[in-house]
C-alpha cells in the first residue's frame, strides 16, 4: 500500500482580506470635521447652557420683583407704572434671548432635550416666560387704553368702542392665563412662583368688572346709575349726608343724559313708613332715602338708598330701576375743580373754586334766591354739574392721567365708592 504523503512542516497563514473604504478621501475628511464640529457645538452649547442658567438665576430676583410691582400697580389701576415694569422685564428677557441664540441653546435643547430633561424644561420655561411677559405687556396696554378713553367714549356716545376694547382685553387675558399655566409646569417651586404666576389672577380681578360692564352695556334697554353726593360736613356712617344726587341714563352707545336732583323731592313722594335706626329717631319718625346712608358697609347703604328711591312715586311709576350707585364726597368735587379749573356761574355772579365750593353752595342752598323765591335750593348744583362733567369728558390725555391718579387716591381714602347689584 502506498504510504500517505507527509504533512508539510509549516502551513501558510490564511490570506487577510483588506477592504478599502469606498468614500473618497475628502468625504472622509469632511465627515471627521463634521463630527468634530458637532462635538464642539455640544461643548460650546453646554457651556452656554450653564452660562445662561447662571444669568437666569442672577436675574430671577429682579424679574420676580418687577412682576410683583406690575401686579401691585395693576391692583391699583396704575397702568403706566405696570407698563414700565413689564417693559423692563421684556428688555431683560430680550438680552437673555440674544445670549441664548448666540450659544445655540434652542438647538441644544432640541438635540439633547429628551436625553437631559433639565435642558428641555429650562428651554420651555424660558420660552413660556417670554410669552407671559409679552402677553402681559399687551394686556396692560389694552387696559391703559380703556382706562384713558373709557369715559370719553361713553360721553361721546361711542360705547361700541369701549365694548370692542373690553372684548379684546378678554382675549388678551386668556392668553396671559395660558402662558402662566404653561409656565407653572416648568418653574421650580423654590422660585417665588406665587408672585410670578399669580400675575394673571390680578389681571382677572381687574378686568372682571369691565367684562361684566360690557355685558351690561350690550343690553338694549336703558340703564340707570345713581350718583350720591355726600356732604361730609354732616357726617353719616357711610360718608356724609345725602342731600343731592344725580341720575345717569345709559344705553349701549353710552350716556344719554345726566340729571341732578334734590333728595327731598324723591322723599316727598315716598309713602312707605319704615322705622329709622334708633340714633335717628330723635330727628325723624320714618326712614327715607336721605337718611339711608347709615351703614358703615357701603354696599348695604347704597342698596338701601336705591331701594327707597325706587319706592318713591317719582321712579316707581316710571319703573326706573337703578343698577348701581357711585358715592362722591365734597372732597372729590373740590379736587376735580382744582384740576379742571374754576366754574363760572354768571347768573349768580359767582365763581366756584376748590376753596369756596362747599361754603358757597351751602349758602345758596340755605338762603339764596333759588331757595327763597324759586323753591329750588339745589338749582346751583344743577347748573354747575353739567359744566364740570363736560370738562371731564373733554380733558387732554395728560389732564385725564392727572384726574385718574387723583381719583385712585380718593378710592383709597373711601371718598369715592362704587356699588353694583349684579356686576
Short mmCIF file of C-alpha atoms in Angstrom, two decimals:
data_model
loop_
_atom_site.label_atom_id
_atom_site.label_comp_id
_atom_site.label_asym_id
_atom_site.label_seq_id
_atom_site.Cartn_x
_atom_site.Cartn_y
_atom_site.Cartn_z
CA UNK A 1 0.00 0.00 0.00
CA UNK A 2 1.21 3.35 -0.83
CA UNK A 3 2.34 5.44 2.11
CA UNK A 4 0.45 8.71 2.76
CA UNK A 5 2.23 11.87 1.85
CA UNK A 6 3.95 13.52 4.74
CA UNK A 7 2.28 16.68 6.14
CA UNK A 8 4.12 19.85 5.41
CA UNK A 9 6.17 21.09 8.25
CA UNK A 10 4.60 24.66 8.15
CA UNK A 11 1.21 25.85 6.76
CA UNK A 12 0.91 29.19 5.06
CA UNK A 13 -1.12 31.73 7.07
CA UNK A 14 -4.62 32.50 5.72
CA UNK A 15 -4.91 35.47 3.47
CA UNK A 16 -6.27 38.62 5.20
CA UNK A 17 -8.83 40.49 3.10
CA UNK A 18 -8.50 44.26 3.46
CA UNK A 19 -11.38 46.39 2.05
CA UNK A 20 -10.62 49.95 1.31
CA UNK A 21 -13.32 52.47 2.03
CA UNK A 22 -15.44 53.44 -0.90
CA UNK A 23 -15.67 57.08 0.44
CA UNK A 24 -13.24 59.40 -1.21
CA UNK A 25 -10.58 60.93 0.95
CA UNK A 26 -12.17 64.40 1.06
CA UNK A 27 -15.53 62.93 2.07
CA UNK A 28 -13.92 61.11 4.96
CA UNK A 29 -12.16 64.31 5.93
CA UNK A 30 -15.45 66.27 5.82
CA UNK A 31 -17.22 63.63 7.92
CA UNK A 32 -14.49 63.83 10.52
CA UNK A 33 -14.65 67.60 10.56
CA UNK A 34 -18.46 67.46 10.95
CA UNK A 35 -18.07 65.13 13.88
CA UNK A 36 -15.55 67.41 15.50
CA UNK A 37 -17.84 70.41 14.78
CA UNK A 38 -20.84 68.65 16.31
CA UNK A 39 -18.82 67.79 19.36
CA UNK A 40 -17.63 71.38 19.54
CA UNK A 41 -21.21 72.64 19.20
CA UNK A 42 -22.33 70.41 22.06
CA UNK A 43 -19.43 71.58 24.21
CA UNK A 44 -20.00 75.29 23.42
CA UNK A 45 -23.77 74.94 23.83
CA UNK A 46 -23.26 73.08 27.06
CA UNK A 47 -21.07 75.88 28.34
CA UNK A 48 -23.71 78.31 27.07
CA UNK A 49 -26.42 76.41 28.93
CA UNK A 50 -24.61 76.78 32.24
CA UNK A 51 -23.80 80.44 31.50
CA UNK A 52 -27.45 81.07 30.59
CA UNK A 53 -28.60 79.25 33.70
CA UNK A 54 -26.28 81.43 35.77
CA UNK A 55 -27.68 84.58 34.09
CA UNK A 56 -31.25 83.49 34.76
CA UNK A 57 -30.51 82.70 38.39
CA UNK A 58 -28.93 86.13 38.83
CA UNK A 59 -31.81 87.86 37.01
CA UNK A 60 -34.61 85.93 38.73
CA UNK A 61 -34.93 88.17 41.85
CA UNK A 62 -35.14 91.30 39.69
CA UNK A 63 -37.63 89.74 37.27
CA UNK A 64 -39.82 88.50 40.09
CA UNK A 65 -39.67 91.87 41.85
CA UNK A 66 -40.72 93.61 38.64
CA UNK A 67 -43.59 91.17 38.10
CA UNK A 68 -44.72 91.86 41.68
CA UNK A 69 -44.50 95.59 41.09
CA UNK A 70 -46.54 95.27 37.90
CA UNK A 71 -49.12 93.16 39.75
CA UNK A 72 -49.39 95.70 42.58
CA UNK A 73 -49.63 98.56 40.11
CA UNK A 74 -52.47 96.88 38.23
CA UNK A 75 -54.27 96.20 41.51
CA UNK A 76 -54.32 99.99 41.98
CA UNK A 77 -55.08 100.57 38.27
CA UNK A 78 -51.68 102.27 37.85
CA UNK A 79 -51.26 101.07 34.27
CA UNK A 80 -48.35 103.41 33.46
CA UNK A 81 -46.28 102.01 36.31
CA UNK A 82 -47.24 98.44 35.38
CA UNK A 83 -46.30 99.09 31.76
CA UNK A 84 -42.89 100.42 32.83
CA UNK A 85 -42.14 97.33 34.94
CA UNK A 86 -43.28 94.95 32.20
CA UNK A 87 -41.23 96.84 29.60
CA UNK A 88 -38.14 96.40 31.78
CA UNK A 89 -38.90 92.68 32.04
CA UNK A 90 -39.24 92.41 28.27
CA UNK A 91 -35.92 94.23 27.81
CA UNK A 92 -34.11 91.91 30.23
CA UNK A 93 -35.59 88.83 28.62
CA UNK A 94 -34.62 90.16 25.20
CA UNK A 95 -31.00 90.42 26.33
CA UNK A 96 -31.10 86.88 27.67
CA UNK A 97 -32.69 85.67 24.44
CA UNK A 98 -29.82 87.20 22.47
CA UNK A 99 -27.33 85.36 24.66
CA UNK A 100 -29.31 82.14 24.23
CA UNK A 101 -29.26 82.46 20.45
CA UNK A 102 -25.52 83.18 20.48
CA UNK A 103 -24.84 79.88 22.22
CA UNK A 104 -27.38 77.93 20.19
CA UNK A 105 -29.29 76.96 23.29
CA UNK A 106 -32.54 76.22 21.41
CA UNK A 107 -30.69 73.82 19.09
CA UNK A 108 -29.07 72.16 22.10
CA UNK A 109 -32.49 71.74 23.73
CA UNK A 110 -33.88 70.19 20.56
CA UNK A 111 -30.88 67.85 20.27
CA UNK A 112 -30.50 66.77 23.89
CA UNK A 113 -33.84 67.60 25.47
CA UNK A 114 -35.05 64.02 25.51
CA UNK A 115 -31.76 62.80 26.97
CA UNK A 116 -31.29 65.59 29.53
CA UNK A 117 -34.79 66.65 30.72
CA UNK A 118 -33.39 69.61 32.69
CA UNK A 119 -32.29 71.22 29.45
CA UNK A 120 -35.74 70.83 27.86
CA UNK A 121 -37.52 72.12 30.98
CA UNK A 122 -35.22 75.14 31.14
CA UNK A 123 -35.84 75.87 27.45
CA UNK A 124 -39.62 75.51 27.81
CA UNK A 125 -39.75 77.63 30.96
CA UNK A 126 -37.75 80.41 29.37
CA UNK A 127 -39.91 80.40 26.23
CA UNK A 128 -43.07 80.49 28.33
CA UNK A 129 -41.68 83.28 30.49
CA UNK A 130 -41.07 85.36 27.37
CA UNK A 131 -44.62 84.58 26.16
CA UNK A 132 -46.09 85.58 29.53
CA UNK A 133 -44.13 88.83 29.54
CA UNK A 134 -45.27 89.74 26.01
CA UNK A 135 -48.90 88.83 26.69
CA UNK A 136 -48.95 90.76 29.98
CA UNK A 137 -47.41 93.82 28.34
CA UNK A 138 -50.00 93.72 25.55
CA UNK A 139 -52.83 93.24 28.04
CA UNK A 140 -51.66 96.19 30.12
CA UNK A 141 -51.59 98.38 27.02
CA UNK A 142 -55.20 97.39 26.26
CA UNK A 143 -56.24 98.14 29.84
CA UNK A 144 -54.47 101.52 29.74
CA UNK A 145 -56.41 102.49 26.62
CA UNK A 146 -59.73 101.56 28.25
CA UNK A 147 -58.75 103.47 31.36
CA UNK A 148 -57.79 106.53 29.34
CA UNK A 149 -60.62 106.55 26.78
CA UNK A 150 -63.47 104.72 28.52
CA UNK A 151 -65.31 107.73 29.95
CA UNK A 152 -64.80 109.92 26.84
CA UNK A 153 -66.19 107.10 24.68
CA UNK A 154 -69.28 106.87 26.88
CA UNK A 155 -69.74 110.64 26.99
CA UNK A 156 -69.37 110.92 23.19
CA UNK A 157 -71.81 108.02 22.79
CA UNK A 158 -69.15 105.78 21.31
CA UNK A 159 -69.86 102.92 23.68
CA UNK A 160 -69.31 100.40 20.89
CA UNK A 161 -65.61 101.35 21.01
CA UNK A 162 -65.48 100.57 24.73
CA UNK A 163 -67.30 97.25 24.29
CA UNK A 164 -64.94 96.20 21.48
CA UNK A 165 -61.86 97.03 23.56
CA UNK A 166 -63.18 95.11 26.56
CA UNK A 167 -63.81 92.07 24.35
CA UNK A 168 -60.23 92.33 23.04
CA UNK A 169 -58.93 92.66 26.58
CA UNK A 170 -60.74 89.45 27.49
CA UNK A 171 -58.91 87.62 24.70
CA UNK A 172 -55.56 89.01 25.81
CA UNK A 173 -56.28 87.92 29.36
CA UNK A 174 -56.92 84.36 28.20
CA UNK A 175 -53.51 84.42 26.51
CA UNK A 176 -51.90 85.54 29.77
CA UNK A 177 -53.68 82.75 31.63
CA UNK A 178 -52.49 80.11 29.14
CA UNK A 179 -48.89 81.35 29.28
CA UNK A 180 -48.98 81.40 33.07
CA UNK A 181 -50.45 77.89 33.29
CA UNK A 182 -47.78 76.53 30.94
CA UNK A 183 -45.03 78.24 32.89
CA UNK A 184 -46.36 76.74 36.12
CA UNK A 185 -45.49 73.28 34.83
CA UNK A 186 -41.83 74.14 34.31
CA UNK A 187 -40.95 76.59 37.09
CA UNK A 188 -39.32 75.17 40.20
CA UNK A 189 -41.33 75.66 43.37
CA UNK A 190 -38.31 77.14 45.13
CA UNK A 191 -38.56 80.16 42.84
CA UNK A 192 -41.12 82.71 44.03
CA UNK A 193 -43.69 81.12 41.74
CA UNK A 194 -46.62 82.50 43.68
CA UNK A 195 -45.56 86.06 42.98
CA UNK A 196 -44.77 85.29 39.37
CA UNK A 197 -47.68 83.06 38.44
CA UNK A 198 -50.35 84.99 40.31
CA UNK A 199 -50.00 87.81 37.82
CA UNK A 200 -52.84 86.64 35.60
CA UNK A 201 -55.15 86.37 38.64
CA UNK A 202 -54.56 90.05 39.37
CA UNK A 203 -55.39 90.94 35.78
CA UNK A 204 -58.51 88.80 36.00
CA UNK A 205 -59.73 90.67 39.07
CA UNK A 206 -59.04 93.98 37.35
CA UNK A 207 -60.92 93.09 34.18
CA UNK A 208 -63.80 91.09 35.64
CA UNK A 209 -65.70 94.30 36.36
CA UNK A 210 -65.02 95.59 32.84
CA UNK A 211 -66.18 92.30 31.35
CA UNK A 212 -69.44 92.49 33.30
CA UNK A 213 -69.78 96.15 32.33
CA UNK A 214 -69.56 95.25 28.63
CA UNK A 215 -72.32 92.65 29.04
CA UNK A 216 -74.36 95.26 30.90
CA UNK A 217 -73.87 97.88 28.18
CA UNK A 218 -74.79 95.43 25.43
CA UNK A 219 -78.31 95.06 26.83
CA UNK A 220 -80.66 97.13 24.64
CA UNK A 221 -82.72 98.73 27.44
CA UNK A 222 -81.79 101.94 29.25
CA UNK A 223 -79.71 101.59 32.41
CA UNK A 224 -79.74 103.92 35.39
CA UNK A 225 -76.80 104.71 37.63
CA UNK A 226 -77.21 106.68 40.85
CA UNK A 227 -74.56 109.20 41.87
CA UNK A 228 -74.80 110.02 45.58
CA UNK A 229 -73.38 113.42 46.55
CA UNK A 230 -72.30 113.07 50.16
CA UNK A 231 -71.91 116.17 52.30
CA UNK A 232 -69.12 115.17 54.68
CA UNK A 233 -69.68 118.28 56.81
CA UNK A 234 -72.77 116.44 58.07
CA UNK A 235 -71.37 113.00 58.76
CA UNK A 236 -73.07 109.69 58.21
CA UNK A 237 -71.52 106.22 58.76
CA UNK A 238 -71.07 105.61 55.02
CA UNK A 239 -69.66 109.08 54.33
CA UNK A 240 -71.93 112.10 54.58
CA UNK A 241 -75.48 113.35 54.41
CA UNK A 242 -77.15 112.62 51.09
CA UNK A 243 -78.77 115.94 50.19
CA UNK A 244 -78.46 115.72 46.41
CA UNK A 245 -77.97 113.03 43.82
CA UNK A 246 -77.67 112.59 40.07
CA UNK A 247 -79.24 110.05 37.75
CA UNK A 248 -77.12 108.91 34.81
CA UNK A 249 -79.04 107.25 31.96
CA UNK A 250 -77.05 104.94 29.68
CA UNK A 251 -77.67 102.67 26.71
CA UNK A 252 -75.28 100.58 24.56
CA UNK A 253 -73.86 103.73 22.94
CA UNK A 254 -73.10 105.50 26.21
CA UNK A 255 -74.53 108.32 28.31
CA UNK A 256 -77.96 109.53 27.19
CA UNK A 257 -78.45 112.07 29.96
CA UNK A 258 -77.47 113.26 33.44
CA UNK A 259 -79.88 114.99 35.79
CA UNK A 260 -79.12 116.45 39.23
CA UNK A 261 -81.93 116.12 41.78
CA UNK A 262 -82.84 117.21 45.30
CA UNK A 263 -83.25 114.20 47.61
CA UNK A 264 -86.22 115.87 49.30
CA UNK A 265 -88.20 115.78 46.03
CA UNK A 266 -87.98 111.98 45.91
CA UNK A 267 -88.54 111.61 49.67
CA UNK A 268 -91.59 113.84 49.43
CA UNK A 269 -93.25 111.20 47.24
CA UNK A 270 -92.17 108.23 49.33
CA UNK A 271 -95.23 106.84 51.13
CA UNK A 272 -93.80 103.84 52.98
CA UNK A 273 -93.32 104.15 56.72
CA UNK A 274 -90.11 102.48 57.90
CA UNK A 275 -88.82 102.92 61.44
CA UNK A 276 -85.41 104.66 61.34
CA UNK A 277 -82.35 103.47 63.27
CA UNK A 278 -82.58 104.38 66.97
CA UNK A 279 -79.95 107.12 66.70
CA UNK A 280 -82.06 108.90 64.06
CA UNK A 281 -85.39 108.65 65.86
CA UNK A 282 -85.00 111.99 67.71
CA UNK A 283 -84.89 113.83 64.33
CA UNK A 284 -87.26 111.77 62.15
CA UNK A 285 -90.07 109.27 62.59
CA UNK A 286 -89.52 107.44 59.30
CA UNK A 287 -86.55 106.28 57.29
CA UNK A 288 -86.24 107.82 53.81
CA UNK A 289 -83.53 107.87 51.15
CA UNK A 290 -81.81 110.95 52.60
CA UNK A 291 -81.04 109.07 55.84
CA UNK A 292 -80.45 105.59 54.39
CA UNK A 293 -76.73 106.22 54.00
CA UNK A 294 -76.46 104.88 57.54
CA UNK A 295 -74.46 101.66 57.36
CA UNK A 296 -70.67 101.52 57.66
CA UNK A 297 -70.74 98.83 54.96
CA UNK A 298 -71.13 100.96 51.82
CA UNK A 299 -72.85 98.27 49.69
CA UNK A 300 -75.51 97.96 52.41
CA UNK A 301 -76.03 101.75 52.47
CA UNK A 302 -76.10 102.01 48.67
CA UNK A 303 -78.56 99.12 48.36
CA UNK A 304 -80.89 100.73 50.94
CA UNK A 305 -80.75 104.16 49.26
CA UNK A 306 -81.55 102.55 45.91
CA UNK A 307 -84.41 100.54 47.41
CA UNK A 308 -86.04 103.64 48.94
CA UNK A 309 -85.58 105.78 45.84
CA UNK A 310 -87.09 103.10 43.63
CA UNK A 311 -90.07 103.04 46.02
CA UNK A 312 -90.64 106.78 45.57
CA UNK A 313 -93.53 107.63 43.29
CA UNK A 314 -91.13 109.59 41.03
CA UNK A 315 -89.35 106.40 39.96
CA UNK A 316 -91.91 103.74 40.83
CA UNK A 317 -94.43 104.99 38.27
CA UNK A 318 -91.75 105.12 35.56
CA UNK A 319 -90.43 101.69 36.61
CA UNK A 320 -86.92 103.07 36.96
CA UNK A 321 -84.51 100.53 38.45
CA UNK A 322 -81.02 101.60 39.43
CA UNK A 323 -78.27 99.13 38.53
CA UNK A 324 -75.71 100.66 40.86
CA UNK A 325 -74.55 103.68 42.81
CA UNK A 326 -71.45 105.84 42.92
CA UNK A 327 -70.81 107.77 46.14
CA UNK A 328 -68.89 111.05 45.79
CA UNK A 329 -67.91 113.27 48.71
CA UNK A 330 -67.40 117.03 48.58
CA UNK A 331 -63.64 116.41 48.78
CA UNK A 332 -63.73 114.68 45.39
CA UNK A 333 -65.66 117.53 43.77
CA UNK A 334 -63.22 120.09 45.19
CA UNK A 335 -60.20 118.16 43.86
CA UNK A 336 -61.81 117.87 40.41
CA UNK A 337 -62.48 121.62 40.30
CA UNK A 338 -58.88 122.18 41.35
CA UNK A 339 -57.69 120.05 38.42
CA UNK A 340 -60.15 121.29 35.77
CA UNK A 341 -60.40 124.95 36.73
CA UNK A 342 -62.94 127.28 38.41
CA UNK A 343 -66.59 127.13 37.38
CA UNK A 344 -68.05 130.45 36.28
CA UNK A 345 -71.74 130.99 37.14
CA UNK A 346 -72.67 134.46 35.80
CA UNK A 347 -76.32 134.10 36.89
CA UNK A 348 -75.08 134.01 40.48
CA UNK A 349 -72.24 136.49 39.92
CA UNK A 350 -70.11 133.69 41.37
CA UNK A 351 -67.01 131.66 40.57
CA UNK A 352 -66.81 128.28 42.28
CA UNK A 353 -63.31 127.17 43.23
CA UNK A 354 -61.91 124.29 45.25
CA UNK A 355 -61.55 126.67 48.19
CA UNK A 356 -65.09 128.09 48.25
CA UNK A 357 -67.21 125.34 46.68
CA UNK A 358 -68.79 123.92 49.82
CA UNK A 359 -69.36 127.26 51.56
CA UNK A 360 -70.91 128.97 48.52
CA UNK A 361 -73.15 126.05 47.60
CA UNK A 362 -74.40 125.71 51.18
CA UNK A 363 -75.10 129.45 51.34
CA UNK A 364 -77.12 129.34 48.11
CA UNK A 365 -78.99 126.20 49.17
CA UNK A 366 -79.93 127.59 52.58
CA UNK A 367 -80.54 131.31 51.99
CA UNK A 368 -80.09 132.03 48.28
CA UNK A 369 -82.61 133.31 45.75
CA UNK A 370 -83.24 129.82 44.38
CA UNK A 371 -84.45 128.66 47.77
CA UNK A 372 -86.33 131.77 48.91
CA UNK A 373 -88.11 132.62 45.65
CA UNK A 374 -87.94 129.69 43.23
CA UNK A 375 -88.15 126.97 45.88
CA UNK A 376 -85.31 125.14 44.09
CA UNK A 377 -82.49 125.18 46.63
CA UNK A 378 -80.29 122.75 44.63
CA UNK A 379 -80.54 124.69 41.36
CA UNK A 380 -76.94 125.87 41.71
CA UNK A 381 -75.77 122.26 41.62
CA UNK A 382 -77.93 121.56 38.58
CA UNK A 383 -76.16 124.40 36.79
CA UNK A 384 -72.63 123.68 37.98
CA UNK A 385 -72.63 119.89 37.50
CA UNK A 386 -73.00 119.86 33.66
CA UNK A 387 -70.08 122.29 33.33
CA UNK A 388 -67.81 120.08 35.42
CA UNK A 389 -68.95 116.90 33.63
CA UNK A 390 -68.33 118.43 30.20
CA UNK A 391 -64.83 119.44 31.22
CA UNK A 392 -64.08 115.95 32.48
CA UNK A 393 -65.31 114.47 29.19
CA UNK A 394 -63.02 116.70 27.12
CA UNK A 395 -59.77 116.58 29.06
CA UNK A 396 -56.43 116.20 27.31
CA UNK A 397 -54.56 112.92 27.75
CA UNK A 398 -52.21 114.49 30.32
CA UNK A 399 -55.09 116.01 32.29
CA UNK A 400 -57.02 112.72 32.20
CA UNK A 401 -53.99 110.97 33.68
CA UNK A 402 -53.83 113.55 36.49
CA UNK A 403 -57.56 113.22 37.20
CA UNK A 404 -57.36 109.43 37.18
CA UNK A 405 -54.43 109.47 39.60
CA UNK A 406 -56.38 111.73 41.93
CA UNK A 407 -59.47 109.51 41.73
CA UNK A 408 -57.35 106.50 42.64
CA UNK A 409 -56.33 108.33 45.81
CA UNK A 410 -59.96 109.16 46.55
CA UNK A 411 -60.90 105.49 46.19
CA UNK A 412 -58.18 104.59 48.68
CA UNK A 413 -59.49 107.24 51.08
CA UNK A 414 -63.09 106.00 50.60
CA UNK A 415 -64.18 109.35 49.24
CA UNK A 416 -65.22 107.57 46.05
CA UNK A 417 -67.08 104.25 46.29
CA UNK A 418 -68.91 102.15 43.73
CA UNK A 419 -71.66 99.56 44.13
CA UNK A 420 -73.43 97.44 41.52
CA UNK A 421 -76.25 95.00 42.08
CA UNK A 422 -75.14 92.35 39.60
CA UNK A 423 -71.63 93.30 38.44
#
